[in-house]
Amino acid sequence: MLLKKNAIAGTLESSDVQITIEPSHEGIELFISSSVMNLYGKQIKATVLHTLERLGVESARVTVVDKGAVDCTIKARVECAVFRAAEIKENLPWGVRM
């Protein structure tokens, strides 16, 4: 999926995650900050990368600021940020395997 602009999804509230995504030509660049990094950092990274792969995103700079979000919230925020960055506004395939 081609990203056309920068986009943000999520908040910095407790139990949420804020995803910032920017177009890039350097593959996937992932930066994670989490209040539970020692416990769940690997799972957060895997969830973000799997969601990007499923959506067909091959190049992006992704910043994750996690405040204890569960996997389904992380997936939803990544999807939202990607669709916003790709300027997809209709017929959104939420949670559908692509």
C-alpha positions as YAML, in Angstrom:
chain: A
units: angstrom
residues:
- id: 1
  name: MET
  ca: [0.00, 0.00, 0.00]
- id: 2
  name: LEU
  ca: [1.34, 3.41, -0.96]
- id: 3
  name: LEU
  ca: [1.46, 5.99, 1.82]
- id: 4
  name: LYS
  ca: [0.84, 9.53, 0.56]
- id: 5
  name: LYS
  ca: [1.12, 11.62, 3.72]
- id: 6
  name: ASN
  ca: [1.88, 11.55, 7.44]
- id: 7
  name: ALA
  ca: [-0.89, 10.31, 9.71]
- id: 8
  name: ILE
  ca: [-1.59, 9.74, 13.40]
- id: 9
  name: ALA
  ca: [-4.05, 7.44, 15.15]
- id: 10
  name: GLY
  ca: [-4.67, 6.91, 18.85]
- id: 11
  name: THR
  ca: [-4.08, 8.92, 21.98]
- id: 12
  name: LEU
  ca: [-1.59, 9.14, 24.82]
- id: 13
  name: GLU
  ca: [-4.21, 8.08, 27.37]
- id: 14
  name: SER
  ca: [-3.68, 5.10, 29.65]
- id: 15
  name: SER
  ca: [-4.36, 1.74, 27.94]
- id: 16
  name: ASP
  ca: [-4.08, 3.29, 24.46]
- id: 17
  name: VAL
  ca: [-1.33, 3.66, 21.87]
- id: 18
  name: GLN
  ca: [-0.48, 6.49, 19.50]
- id: 19
  name: ILE
  ca: [0.79, 5.48, 16.08]
- id: 20
  name: THR
  ca: [2.49, 8.00, 13.81]
- id: 21
  name: ILE
  ca: [3.24, 6.85, 10.28]
- id: 22
  name: GLU
  ca: [5.17, 8.64, 7.56]
- id: 23
  name: PRO
  ca: [6.03, 7.69, 3.98]
- id: 24
  name: SER
  ca: [9.59, 6.42, 3.59]
- id: 25
  name: HIS
  ca: [11.89, 4.96, 0.97]
- id: 26
  name: GLU
  ca: [13.99, 3.05, 3.49]
- id: 27
  name: GLY
  ca: [11.76, 0.04, 4.15]
- id: 28
  name: ILE
  ca: [10.08, -0.22, 7.54]
- id: 29
  name: GLU
  ca: [11.65, 1.96, 10.23]
- id: 30
  name: LEU
  ca: [10.05, 1.21, 13.60]
- id: 31
  name: PHE
  ca: [10.53, 3.22, 16.78]
- id: 32
  name: ILE
  ca: [8.77, 2.05, 19.95]
- id: 33
  name: SER
  ca: [8.36, 3.76, 23.30]
- id: 34
  name: SER
  ca: [6.29, 1.87, 25.86]
- id: 35
  name: SER
  ca: [5.55, 1.96, 29.55]
- id: 36
  name: VAL
  ca: [5.64, -1.86, 29.43]
- id: 37
  name: MET
  ca: [8.58, -2.27, 27.03]
- id: 38
  name: ASN
  ca: [10.45, -4.79, 29.20]
- id: 39
  name: LEU
  ca: [7.43, -7.08, 29.43]
- id: 40
  name: TYR
  ca: [5.74, -6.68, 26.04]
- id: 41
  name: GLY
  ca: [8.16, -4.90, 23.69]
- id: 42
  name: LYS
  ca: [8.68, -7.94, 21.45]
- id: 43
  name: GLN
  ca: [4.93, -8.54, 21.18]
- id: 44
  name: ILE
  ca: [4.24, -4.88, 20.37]
- id: 45
  name: LYS
  ca: [6.86, -4.97, 17.62]
- id: 46
  name: ALA
  ca: [5.50, -8.23, 16.20]
- id: 47
  name: THR
  ca: [1.92, -6.92, 16.21]
- id: 48
  name: VAL
  ca: [2.85, -3.69, 14.42]
- id: 49
  name: LEU
  ca: [5.02, -5.44, 11.82]
- id: 50
  name: HIS
  ca: [2.42, -8.16, 11.17]
- id: 51
  name: THR
  ca: [-0.32, -5.56, 10.68]
- id: 52
  name: LEU
  ca: [1.84, -3.53, 8.28]
- id: 53
  name: GLU
  ca: [2.70, -6.67, 6.33]
- id: 54
  name: ARG
  ca: [-0.96, -7.72, 6.15]
- id: 55
  name: LEU
  ca: [-1.85, -4.29, 4.77]
- id: 56
  name: GLY
  ca: [0.93, -4.43, 2.17]
- id: 57
  name: VAL
  ca: [2.98, -1.57, 3.60]
- id: 58
  name: GLU
  ca: [6.59, -2.08, 2.53]
- id: 59
  name: SER
  ca: [8.08, 1.32, 3.34]
- id: 60
  name: ALA
  ca: [7.17, 3.54, 6.27]
- id: 61
  name: ARG
  ca: [8.59, 5.29, 9.28]
- id: 62
  name: VAL
  ca: [6.43, 4.22, 12.22]
- id: 63
  name: THR
  ca: [6.57, 5.66, 15.71]
- id: 64
  name: VAL
  ca: [4.70, 3.84, 18.48]
- id: 65
  name: VAL
  ca: [4.03, 5.48, 21.83]
- id: 66
  name: ASP
  ca: [2.36, 2.78, 23.90]
- id: 67
  name: LYS
  ca: [0.59, 3.35, 27.20]
- id: 68
  name: GLY
  ca: [-0.34, -0.27, 27.90]
- id: 69
  name: ALA
  ca: [-2.62, -1.02, 24.94]
- id: 70
  name: VAL
  ca: [-3.73, -4.58, 24.20]
- id: 71
  name: ASP
  ca: [-3.00, -6.21, 20.83]
- id: 72
  name: CYS
  ca: [-6.41, -5.52, 19.28]
- id: 73
  name: THR
  ca: [-6.02, -1.81, 20.06]
- id: 74
  name: ILE
  ca: [-2.53, -1.73, 18.56]
- id: 75
  name: LYS
  ca: [-3.81, -3.42, 15.38]
- id: 76
  name: ALA
  ca: [-6.74, -1.03, 15.09]
- id: 77
  name: ARG
  ca: [-4.55, 2.05, 15.56]
- id: 78
  name: VAL
  ca: [-2.01, 0.83, 12.98]
- id: 79
  name: GLU
  ca: [-4.80, 0.12, 10.47]
- id: 80
  name: CYS
  ca: [-6.33, 3.55, 11.05]
- id: 81
  name: ALA
  ca: [-3.00, 5.35, 10.63]
- id: 82
  name: VAL
  ca: [-2.20, 3.41, 7.44]
- id: 83
  name: PHE
  ca: [-5.61, 4.10, 5.88]
- id: 84
  name: ARG
  ca: [-5.31, 7.79, 6.76]
- id: 85
  name: ALA
  ca: [-1.78, 7.97, 5.33]
- id: 86
  name: ALA
  ca: [-2.90, 6.22, 2.15]
- id: 87
  name: GLU
  ca: [-5.92, 8.55, 1.95]
- id: 88
  name: ILE
  ca: [-8.36, 5.63, 1.84]
- id: 89
  name: LYS
  ca: [-11.70, 6.97, 3.01]
- id: 90
  name: GLU
  ca: [-14.31, 4.59, 1.63]
- id: 91
  name: ASN
  ca: [-14.94, 0.85, 1.91]
- id: 92
  name: LEU
  ca: [-12.37, 0.43, 4.64]
- id: 93
  name: PRO
  ca: [-11.47, -3.26, 5.08]
- id: 94
  name: TRP
  ca: [-11.21, -3.11, 8.90]
- id: 95
  name: GLY
  ca: [-9.61, -6.25, 10.28]
- id: 96
  name: VAL
  ca: [-9.93, -8.13, 6.99]
- id: 97
  name: ARG
  ca: [-7.04, -10.22, 5.80]
- id: 98
  name: MET
  ca: [-5.73, -8.66, 2.62]
...
